């Protein structure tokens, strides 16, 4: 978060956090403490149960998705034989959380924001899932360590450049980051599904977003960049370098591009990325035939 | 020796518990630290101080529903592709051609939806 603020400041020619701790390094801690001490307001008409459940349903999957990320050779919580599928499925629960949060708030902005968020989420879920099929074809396995092993000589980004691009863009959309953060577009929907949230309940949404960003970037590093594979340095360091490179790319895009309109966004998902992901699938099949 | 499936369920249950406990604990800490001042106006929906005129359980655009239906179709199809992707090494070129035929049939429906304007948003 701190790094994001630094990067945004550099891009916008500002200074960024400087005063909290040496060079502003404690800014994140200060932010969290501040958020912990904020009042938690719940609208009277809101559905209490759903209002509480919404942020939980976005935060918990974000934590759970880290279970199958291989941080380095032995550093993986569980090397599931369907690890790739697990990673696509678990964060999917987030869509329910967003919808629930928006609906429970009993506020027009929240309601529309929640609807749009979940519509966008499921629209981009399809090209994303289809692109990962290409990786599964080349690796011949859904186990994370097998996917890494298959990339020992050539990372998949060289074999499936199109797939990599589609994956990165759809991931941006999936975790509601600019230029795909239309559900939170300030100018039309205030803050979208979390308009009525304050204090730490609101912070849970943000923590979930950052958790999802890191998990999805790590996943991309594993699927396309060969994760911990690399010369000299230990696997963990390689994994971290690749993941952070993708995270940086995300932030760079966020602070550089303007926001899309909602209709453009849906059109992009269905009319551009869906066909592209099918093309990627066919390409992956051809690559596999060529290799064999 | 514990059953591996049970072991797996326990581990993911643990992962779920970590996430949930983390979130709940932070909420509890916040509950202790945060000030509370009751004010009837705070409970109103955010509307820049204006009282909302209508119920906010609005009827919404049927488009969202159509998107959800399309999502179910395409995502199911994508999930069916995973076993095929894993088996592709052994079924070879024939398997690829068969999948291309399947995708073609799927595209017929896709273009039907396109022509019907399901993918258009105003």
CSV table of C-alpha atoms in Angstrom, one decimal:
chain,number,residue,atom,x,y,z
A,1,UNK,CA,0.0,0.0,0.0
A,2,UNK,CA,2.8,2.3,0.9
A,3,UNK,CA,4.6,1.4,-2.3
A,4,UNK,CA,1.5,2.1,-4.2
A,5,UNK,CA,1.3,5.6,-2.7
A,6,UNK,CA,4.9,6.2,-3.6
A,7,UNK,CA,4.4,5.0,-7.2
A,8,UNK,CA,1.3,7.1,-7.6
A,9,UNK,CA,3.1,10.1,-6.2
A,10,UNK,CA,6.0,9.6,-8.6
A,11,UNK,CA,3.6,9.3,-11.6
A,12,UNK,CA,1.7,12.3,-10.6
A,13,UNK,CA,4.8,14.3,-9.8
A,14,UNK,CA,4.0,14.5,-6.1
A,15,UNK,CA,6.2,13.7,-3.1
A,16,UNK,CA,4.1,11.0,-1.4
A,17,UNK,CA,4.2,9.9,2.2
A,18,UNK,CA,7.4,11.2,3.8
A,19,UNK,CA,6.8,12.0,7.5
A,20,UNK,CA,5.6,8.8,9.2
A,21,UNK,CA,8.8,7.0,10.3
A,22,UNK,CA,12.0,7.0,8.3
A,23,UNK,CA,11.1,8.0,4.7
A,24,UNK,CA,7.4,7.4,5.5
A,25,UNK,CA,7.9,3.6,5.9
A,26,UNK,CA,5.4,3.4,8.7
A,27,UNK,CA,2.6,5.0,6.8
A,28,UNK,CA,0.8,1.7,6.3
A,29,UNK,CA,0.9,0.9,10.0
A,30,UNK,CA,-0.4,4.4,10.7
A,31,UNK,CA,-3.2,3.9,8.2
A,32,UNK,CA,-4.3,0.6,9.7
A,33,UNK,CA,-4.3,2.0,13.3
A,34,UNK,CA,-6.3,5.0,12.1
A,35,UNK,CA,-8.8,2.8,10.4
A,36,UNK,CA,-9.1,0.6,13.6
A,37,UNK,CA,-10.0,3.7,15.6
A,38,UNK,CA,-12.8,4.9,13.2
A,39,UNK,CA,-16.4,4.6,14.1
A,40,UNK,CA,-18.4,1.8,12.5
A,41,UNK,CA,-21.6,3.2,11.2
A,42,UNK,CA,-24.4,0.9,10.0
A,43,UNK,CA,-27.5,2.4,8.3
A,44,UNK,CA,-30.7,1.8,10.2
A,45,UNK,CA,-32.5,0.2,7.4
A,46,UNK,CA,-29.7,-2.0,6.3
A,47,UNK,CA,-30.0,-5.8,6.6
A,48,UNK,CA,-27.8,-6.3,9.6
A,49,UNK,CA,-26.8,-9.9,8.9
A,50,UNK,CA,-26.0,-9.4,5.2
A,51,UNK,CA,-24.3,-6.1,6.0
A,52,UNK,CA,-21.9,-7.8,8.3
A,53,UNK,CA,-21.4,-10.8,6.0
A,54,UNK,CA,-20.5,-8.8,2.9
A,55,UNK,CA,-17.0,-7.7,3.9
A,56,UNK,CA,-16.3,-11.1,5.4
A,57,UNK,CA,-17.1,-12.8,2.2
A,58,UNK,CA,-14.7,-10.7,0.3
A,59,UNK,CA,-11.9,-10.8,2.8
A,60,UNK,CA,-11.9,-14.6,3.7
A,61,UNK,CA,-11.5,-15.9,0.1
A,62,UNK,CA,-8.6,-13.5,-0.4
A,63,UNK,CA,-6.8,-15.1,2.5
A,64,UNK,CA,-7.8,-18.6,1.5
A,65,UNK,CA,-6.5,-18.2,-2.1
A,66,UNK,CA,-2.9,-17.9,-0.7
A,67,UNK,CA,-3.1,-21.6,0.3
A,68,UNK,CA,-2.1,-22.9,-3.1
A,69,UNK,CA,0.4,-20.3,-4.2
A,70,UNK,CA,3.9,-21.8,-4.3
A,71,UNK,CA,6.1,-19.1,-2.8
A,72,UNK,CA,9.2,-21.1,-3.6
A,73,UNK,CA,10.2,-24.7,-3.9
A,74,UNK,CA,9.1,-26.1,-0.5
A,75,UNK,CA,7.0,-23.0,0.5
A,76,UNK,CA,3.5,-24.0,-0.5
A,77,UNK,CA,0.8,-24.6,2.1
A,78,UNK,CA,-0.9,-27.3,0.1
A,79,UNK,CA,0.2,-28.6,-3.3
A,80,UNK,CA,-3.3,-29.6,-4.4
A,81,UNK,CA,-3.7,-31.8,-7.5
A,82,UNK,CA,-6.4,-29.3,-8.6
A,83,UNK,CA,-4.5,-26.2,-7.3
A,84,UNK,CA,-5.1,-24.2,-10.4
A,85,UNK,CA,-8.8,-24.8,-10.3
A,86,UNK,CA,-8.9,-24.1,-6.6
A,87,UNK,CA,-7.4,-20.7,-7.2
A,88,UNK,CA,-10.0,-19.9,-9.9
A,89,UNK,CA,-12.9,-21.1,-7.7
A,90,UNK,CA,-12.2,-19.7,-4.2
A,91,UNK,CA,-11.9,-16.0,-5.1
A,92,UNK,CA,-15.2,-16.4,-7.1
A,93,UNK,CA,-17.0,-16.2,-3.7
A,94,UNK,CA,-16.0,-12.5,-3.7
A,95,UNK,CA,-18.8,-11.8,-6.3
A,96,UNK,CA,-21.4,-12.9,-3.7
A,97,UNK,CA,-19.8,-10.7,-1.1
A,98,UNK,CA,-19.9,-7.6,-3.3
A,99,UNK,CA,-23.5,-8.2,-4.3
A,100,UNK,CA,-24.5,-8.9,-0.7
A,101,UNK,CA,-22.7,-5.7,0.6
A,102,UNK,CA,-24.4,-3.6,-2.1
A,103,UNK,CA,-27.8,-5.0,-1.5
A,104,UNK,CA,-27.7,-5.0,2.3
A,105,UNK,CA,-26.7,-1.3,2.5
A,106,UNK,CA,-30.2,-0.2,1.5
A,107,UNK,CA,-28.8,2.6,-0.6
A,108,UNK,CA,-29.3,3.2,-4.3
A,109,UNK,CA,-25.6,3.8,-5.0
A,110,UNK,CA,-24.6,0.7,-3.1
A,111,UNK,CA,-27.2,-1.4,-4.8
A,112,UNK,CA,-26.2,-0.4,-8.3
A,113,UNK,CA,-22.6,-0.6,-7.4
A,114,UNK,CA,-23.0,-4.1,-6.1
A,115,UNK,CA,-24.9,-5.2,-9.2
A,116,UNK,CA,-22.3,-3.7,-11.5
A,117,UNK,CA,-19.4,-5.1,-9.6
A,118,UNK,CA,-20.7,-8.6,-9.6
A,119,UNK,CA,-21.8,-8.4,-13.3
A,120,UNK,CA,-18.3,-7.2,-14.2
A,121,UNK,CA,-16.7,-9.9,-12.0
A,122,UNK,CA,-18.5,-12.8,-13.6
A,123,UNK,CA,-18.1,-11.4,-17.1
A,124,UNK,CA,-14.3,-11.3,-16.8
A,125,UNK,CA,-14.3,-14.6,-15.0
A,126,UNK,CA,-15.1,-16.4,-18.2
A,127,UNK,CA,-12.1,-15.3,-20.4
A,128,UNK,CA,-9.9,-15.7,-17.4
A,129,UNK,CA,-10.9,-19.3,-16.8
A,130,UNK,CA,-10.6,-20.0,-20.5
A,131,UNK,CA,-7.1,-18.6,-20.7
A,132,UNK,CA,-6.0,-20.7,-17.8
A,133,UNK,CA,-7.2,-23.8,-19.7
A,134,UNK,CA,-4.4,-23.0,-22.2
A,135,UNK,CA,-1.9,-23.3,-19.4
A,136,UNK,CA,-3.4,-26.5,-18.2
A,137,UNK,CA,-3.1,-27.9,-21.7
A,138,UNK,CA,0.6,-27.1,-21.9
A,139,UNK,CA,1.4,-28.3,-18.4
A,140,UNK,CA,-0.8,-31.4,-18.6
A,141,UNK,CA,-1.6,-30.9,-14.9
A,142,UNK,CA,-3.4,-28.6,-12.5
A,143,UNK,CA,-0.9,-29.1,-9.7
A,144,UNK,CA,1.1,-25.9,-9.1
A,145,UNK,CA,4.4,-27.7,-8.8
A,146,UNK,CA,3.8,-29.6,-12.1
A,147,UNK,CA,2.9,-26.3,-13.8
A,148,UNK,CA,6.3,-24.9,-12.6
A,149,UNK,CA,8.1,-28.0,-13.6
A,150,UNK,CA,6.7,-27.8,-17.1
A,151,UNK,CA,8.2,-24.3,-17.4
A,152,UNK,CA,11.7,-25.3,-16.3
A,153,UNK,CA,13.1,-24.6,-19.8
A,154,UNK,CA,10.6,-22.2,-21.4
A,155,UNK,CA,8.2,-20.0,-19.4
A,156,UNK,CA,4.7,-20.1,-20.8
A,157,UNK,CA,4.6,-16.4,-21.5
A,158,UNK,CA,6.8,-17.1,-24.5
A,159,UNK,CA,4.4,-19.8,-25.8
A,160,UNK,CA,1.2,-18.0,-24.9
A,161,UNK,CA,1.9,-14.2,-25.0
A,162,UNK,CA,-1.8,-13.6,-25.9
A,163,UNK,CA,-2.9,-15.6,-22.9
A,164,UNK,CA,-0.6,-13.7,-20.6
A,165,UNK,CA,-2.0,-10.3,-21.8
A,166,UNK,CA,-5.6,-11.5,-21.5
A,167,UNK,CA,-4.9,-12.9,-18.0
A,168,UNK,CA,-3.4,-9.7,-16.7
A,169,UNK,CA,-6.2,-7.5,-18.1
A,170,UNK,CA,-9.0,-9.7,-16.9
A,171,UNK,CA,-7.4,-10.0,-13.5
A,172,UNK,CA,-7.3,-6.2,-13.3
A,173,UNK,CA,-11.0,-6.2,-14.0
A,174,UNK,CA,-11.7,-9.0,-11.6
A,175,UNK,CA,-10.2,-7.3,-8.6
A,176,UNK,CA,-12.0,-4.0,-9.5
A,177,UNK,CA,-8.9,-2.0,-10.1
A,178,UNK,CA,-8.6,1.0,-12.4
A,179,UNK,CA,-9.2,1.2,-15.4
A,180,UNK,CA,-11.9,-1.3,-14.5
A,181,UNK,CA,-13.1,0.1,-11.2
A,182,UNK,CA,-16.4,1.3,-12.7
A,183,UNK,CA,-18.3,-0.1,-9.8
A,184,UNK,CA,-16.6,2.4,-7.6
A,185,UNK,CA,-16.7,5.3,-10.0
A,186,UNK,CA,-16.8,8.3,-7.7
A,187,UNK,CA,-18.4,10.6,-10.2
A,188,UNK,CA,-21.5,8.5,-10.7
A,189,UNK,CA,-21.9,6.0,-7.9
A,190,UNK,CA,-20.1,7.7,-5.0
A,191,UNK,CA,-18.2,4.6,-3.7
A,192,UNK,CA,-20.2,1.8,-5.3
A,193,UNK,CA,-21.0,-1.2,-3.1
A,194,UNK,CA,-19.1,0.2,-0.1
A,195,UNK,CA,-20.7,3.6,0.0
A,196,UNK,CA,-22.4,2.9,3.3
A,197,UNK,CA,-19.4,1.2,4.9
A,198,UNK,CA,-17.1,2.9,7.3
A,199,UNK,CA,-14.3,2.2,9.8
A,200,UNK,CA,-12.8,-1.2,9.7
A,201,UNK,CA,-15.6,-2.9,7.8
A,202,UNK,CA,-14.6,-0.7,4.9
A,203,UNK,CA,-11.0,-1.5,5.5
A,204,UNK,CA,-11.8,-5.2,5.1
A,205,UNK,CA,-12.8,-4.5,1.5
A,206,UNK,CA,-9.5,-2.7,0.9
A,207,UNK,CA,-7.4,-5.4,2.6
A,208,UNK,CA,-9.3,-8.0,0.5
A,209,UNK,CA,-8.5,-6.0,-2.7
A,210,UNK,CA,-4.8,-5.8,-1.9
A,211,UNK,CA,-4.7,-9.5,-0.8
A,212,UNK,CA,-6.4,-10.4,-4.1
A,213,UNK,CA,-4.0,-8.2,-6.0
A,214,UNK,CA,-1.0,-10.0,-4.6
A,215,UNK,CA,-2.5,-13.5,-4.8
A,216,UNK,CA,-3.5,-12.9,-8.5
A,217,UNK,CA,-0.1,-11.5,-9.3
A,218,UNK,CA,1.6,-14.5,-7.7
A,219,UNK,CA,-0.7,-16.8,-9.6
A,220,UNK,CA,0.2,-15.1,-12.9
A,221,UNK,CA,3.9,-15.4,-12.0
A,222,UNK,CA,3.4,-19.1,-11.5
A,223,UNK,CA,1.3,-19.7,-14.6
A,224,UNK,CA,3.2,-17.7,-17.1
A,225,UNK,CA,6.5,-16.6,-15.7
A,226,UNK,CA,7.7,-19.8,-14.2
A,227,UNK,CA,7.3,-18.7,-10.5
A,228,UNK,CA,10.4,-19.7,-8.6
A,229,UNK,CA,12.3,-20.9,-11.6
A,230,UNK,CA,15.5,-19.0,-12.3
A,231,UNK,CA,19.2,-19.1,-12.1
A,232,UNK,CA,21.4,-18.3,-9.1
A,233,UNK,CA,18.9,-16.8,-6.7
A,234,UNK,CA,16.8,-19.0,-4.4
A,235,UNK,CA,13.3,-19.8,-5.7
A,236,UNK,CA,11.6,-17.6,-3.1
A,237,UNK,CA,13.5,-14.5,-4.3
A,238,UNK,CA,12.7,-15.2,-7.9
A,239,UNK,CA,9.0,-15.7,-7.1
A,240,UNK,CA,8.9,-12.4,-5.2
A,241,UNK,CA,10.7,-10.5,-8.0
A,242,UNK,CA,8.2,-11.8,-10.6
A,243,UNK,CA,5.2,-11.2,-8.4
A,244,UNK,CA,6.2,-7.7,-7.5
A,245,UNK,CA,6.9,-6.9,-11.2
A,246,UNK,CA,3.3,-7.8,-12.0
A,247,UNK,CA,2.0,-5.9,-9.0
A,248,UNK,CA,4.0,-2.9,-10.2
A,249,UNK,CA,2.5,-3.2,-13.6
A,250,UNK,CA,-0.9,-3.2,-12.0
A,251,UNK,CA,-0.2,0.0,-10.1
A,252,UNK,CA,1.4,1.6,-13.1
A,253,UNK,CA,-1.7,1.0,-15.2
A,254,UNK,CA,-3.9,2.2,-12.4
A,255,UNK,CA,-2.3,5.6,-12.2
A,256,UNK,CA,-1.9,6.1,-15.9
A,257,UNK,CA,-5.2,5.1,-17.6
A,258,UNK,CA,-8.6,6.8,-17.3
A,259,UNK,CA,-11.6,4.7,-16.3
A,260,UNK,CA,-13.8,2.9,-18.8
A,261,UNK,CA,-17.6,3.4,-19.0
A,262,UNK,CA,-19.7,0.6,-17.6
A,263,UNK,CA,-21.1,-0.4,-21.1
A,264,UNK,CA,-17.6,-0.3,-22.7
A,265,UNK,CA,-16.4,-2.6,-20.0
A,266,UNK,CA,-19.1,-5.2,-20.5
A,267,UNK,CA,-18.7,-5.0,-24.3
A,268,UNK,CA,-14.9,-5.4,-23.9
A,269,UNK,CA,-15.4,-8.6,-21.8
A,270,UNK,CA,-17.9,-10.3,-24.0
A,271,UNK,CA,-16.9,-9.1,-27.5
A,272,UNK,CA,-13.1,-8.9,-27.2
A,273,UNK,CA,-11.8,-11.0,-24.4
A,274,UNK,CA,-14.0,-14.0,-24.8
A,275,UNK,CA,-13.1,-14.5,-28.5
A,276,UNK,CA,-9.5,-13.7,-27.7
A,277,UNK,CA,-9.4,-16.4,-24.9
A,278,UNK,CA,-10.8,-18.9,-27.4
A,279,UNK,CA,-8.1,-18.0,-29.9
A,280,UNK,CA,-5.6,-18.5,-27.1
A,281,UNK,CA,-7.0,-21.9,-26.5
A,282,UNK,CA,-6.6,-23.0,-30.1
A,283,UNK,CA,-3.1,-21.5,-30.2
A,284,UNK,CA,-2.2,-23.5,-27.1
A,285,UNK,CA,-3.5,-26.7,-28.8
A,286,UNK,CA,-1.3,-25.9,-31.9
A,287,UNK,CA,1.7,-25.2,-29.7
A,288,UNK,CA,1.2,-28.5,-28.0
A,289,UNK,CA,1.0,-30.3,-31.3
A,290,UNK,CA,4.1,-28.6,-32.5
A,291,UNK,CA,6.0,-29.6,-29.4
A,292,UNK,CA,5.0,-33.2,-29.5
B,1,UNK,CA,-2.6,-42.5,9.5
B,2,UNK,CA,-5.3,-39.9,8.9
B,3,UNK,CA,-7.4,-40.2,5.8
B,4,UNK,CA,-5.9,-37.8,3.2
B,5,UNK,CA,-9.3,-36.4,2.2
B,6,UNK,CA,-10.2,-35.7,5.8
B,7,UNK,CA,-6.7,-34.2,6.2
B,8,UNK,CA,-7.4,-31.9,3.2
B,9,UNK,CA,-10.7,-30.8,4.5
B,10,UNK,CA,-9.1,-30.0,7.9
B,11,UNK,CA,-6.4,-28.0,6.3
B,12,UNK,CA,-8.8,-25.9,4.2
B,13,UNK,CA,-11.0,-25.5,7.1
B,14,UNK,CA,-8.0,-24.1,9.0
B,15,UNK,CA,-7.3,-21.7,6.1
B,16,UNK,CA,-10.9,-20.6,6.2
B,17,UNK,CA,-10.7,-20.2,10.0
B,18,UNK,CA,-7.5,-18.1,9.7
B,19,UNK,CA,-9.2,-15.7,7.3
B,20,UNK,CA,-12.4,-15.5,9.3
B,21,UNK,CA,-10.7,-15.1,12.7
B,22,UNK,CA,-8.3,-12.5,11.3
B,23,UNK,CA,-11.2,-10.5,10.0
B,24,UNK,CA,-13.3,-10.9,13.2
B,25,UNK,CA,-10.4,-10.2,15.5
B,26,UNK,CA,-9.7,-6.9,13.7
B,27,UNK,CA,-13.3,-6.0,13.8
B,28,UNK,CA,-13.3,-6.7,17.6
B,29,UNK,CA,-10.2,-4.6,18.2
B,30,UNK,CA,-11.8,-1.8,16.1
B,31,UNK,CA,-15.0,-2.2,18.1
B,32,UNK,CA,-13.1,-1.6,21.4
B,33,UNK,CA,-11.0,1.3,20.0
B,34,UNK,CA,-13.6,3.1,17.9
B,35,UNK,CA,-15.7,5.9,19.3
B,36,UNK,CA,-19.5,5.5,19.1
B,37,UNK,CA,-21.8,8.5,19.0
B,38,UNK,CA,-25.4,7.7,18.2
B,39,UNK,CA,-27.2,10.1,16.0
B,40,UNK,CA,-30.4,9.3,14.1
B,41,UNK,CA,-29.1,11.1,11.0
B,42,UNK,CA,-26.1,8.8,10.8
B,43,UNK,CA,-28.4,5.8,10.0
B,44,UNK,CA,-29.8,7.5,6.9
B,45,UNK,CA,-28.7,6.3,3.5
B,46,UNK,CA,-26.0,8.4,1.9
B,47,UNK,CA,-27.7,11.0,-0.2
B,48,UNK,CA,-25.8,14.2,0.4
B,49,UNK,CA,-28.2,15.1,3.2
B,50,UNK,CA,-31.3,14.8,1.2
B,51,UNK,CA,-33.9,12.3,2.5
B,52,UNK,CA,-34.3,9.4,0.0
B,53,UNK,CA,-37.6,9.5,-1.8
B,54,UNK,CA,-38.1,5.9,-2.8
B,55,UNK,CA,-37.4,2.4,-1.5
B,56,UNK,CA,-33.9,1.4,-2.6
B,57,UNK,CA,-34.9,-2.2,-3.3
B,58,UNK,CA,-35.3,-1.1,-6.9
B,59,UNK,CA,-36.2,-3.3,-9.8
B,60,UNK,CA,-33.0,-3.6,-11.8
B,61,UNK,CA,-32.2,-4.0,-15.5
B,62,UNK,CA,-32.9,-7.5,-16.9
B,63,UNK,CA,-29.5,-7.3,-18.5
B,64,UNK,CA,-27.8,-8.3,-15.3
B,65,UNK,CA,-29.9,-11.4,-15.2
B,66,UNK,CA,-29.0,-12.3,-18.8
B,67,UNK,CA,-25.3,-11.8,-18.1
B,68,UNK,CA,-25.6,-14.2,-15.1
B,69,UNK,CA,-27.3,-16.8,-17.4
B,70,UNK,CA,-24.6,-16.5,-20.0
B,71,UNK,CA,-22.0,-16.7,-17.3
B,72,UNK,CA,-23.4,-20.0,-16.1
B,73,UNK,CA,-23.3,-21.4,-19.6
B,74,UNK,CA,-19.8,-20.3,-20.5
B,75,UNK,CA,-18.2,-21.0,-17.2
B,76,UNK,CA,-19.6,-24.5,-17.2
B,77,UNK,CA,-18.2,-25.0,-20.6
B,78,UNK,CA,-14.8,-23.7,-19.4
B,79,UNK,CA,-14.9,-26.1,-16.4
B,80,UNK,CA,-15.6,-29.0,-18.8
B,81,UNK,CA,-12.6,-28.0,-20.8
B,82,UNK,CA,-10.2,-28.7,-17.9
B,83,UNK,CA,-10.4,-32.5,-18.0
B,84,UNK,CA,-10.0,-32.3,-21.7
B,85,UNK,CA,-6.9,-30.1,-21.4
B,86,UNK,CA,-5.3,-32.5,-19.1
B,87,UNK,CA,-6.0,-35.5,-21.4
B,88,UNK,CA,-4.9,-33.7,-24.5
B,89,UNK,CA,-1.4,-35.2,-24.5
B,90,UNK,CA,-2.8,-38.7,-24.9
B,91,UNK,CA,-5.7,-37.9,-27.3
B,92,UNK,CA,-3.6,-35.8,-29.5
B,93,UNK,CA,-4.7,-34.0,-32.7
B,94,UNK,CA,-8.1,-35.8,-32.8
B,95,UNK,CA,-9.0,-34.4,-29.4
B,96,UNK,CA,-8.0,-30.9,-30.5
B,97,UNK,CA,-10.2,-31.2,-33.6
B,98,UNK,CA,-13.1,-32.5,-31.5
B,99,UNK,CA,-12.8,-29.5,-29.2
B,100,UNK,CA,-12.7,-27.1,-32.2
B,101,UNK,CA,-16.1,-28.6,-33.3
B,102,UNK,CA,-17.4,-28.1,-29.8
B,103,UNK,CA,-16.2,-24.5,-29.7
B,104,UNK,CA,-17.8,-23.9,-33.1
B,105,UNK,CA,-21.2,-25.2,-31.9
B,106,UNK,CA,-20.8,-23.0,-28.9
B,107,UNK,CA,-20.0,-20.0,-31.1
B,108,UNK,CA,-23.3,-20.4,-32.9
B,109,UNK,CA,-25.0,-19.7,-29.6
B,110,UNK,CA,-22.6,-16.9,-28.8
B,111,UNK,CA,-23.3,-15.1,-32.1
B,112,UNK,CA,-27.1,-15.7,-31.6
B,113,UNK,CA,-26.8,-13.9,-28.3
B,114,UNK,CA,-24.7,-11.2,-29.9
B,115,UNK,CA,-27.3,-10.6,-32.7
B,116,UNK,CA,-30.1,-10.5,-30.2
B,117,UNK,CA,-28.3,-7.7,-28.4
B,118,UNK,CA,-27.7,-9.4,-25.1
B,119,UNK,CA,-24.1,-8.1,-25.2
B,120,UNK,CA,-25.2,-4.5,-25.8
B,121,UNK,CA,-25.5,-2.0,-23.0
B,122,UNK,CA,-27.0,1.4,-23.2
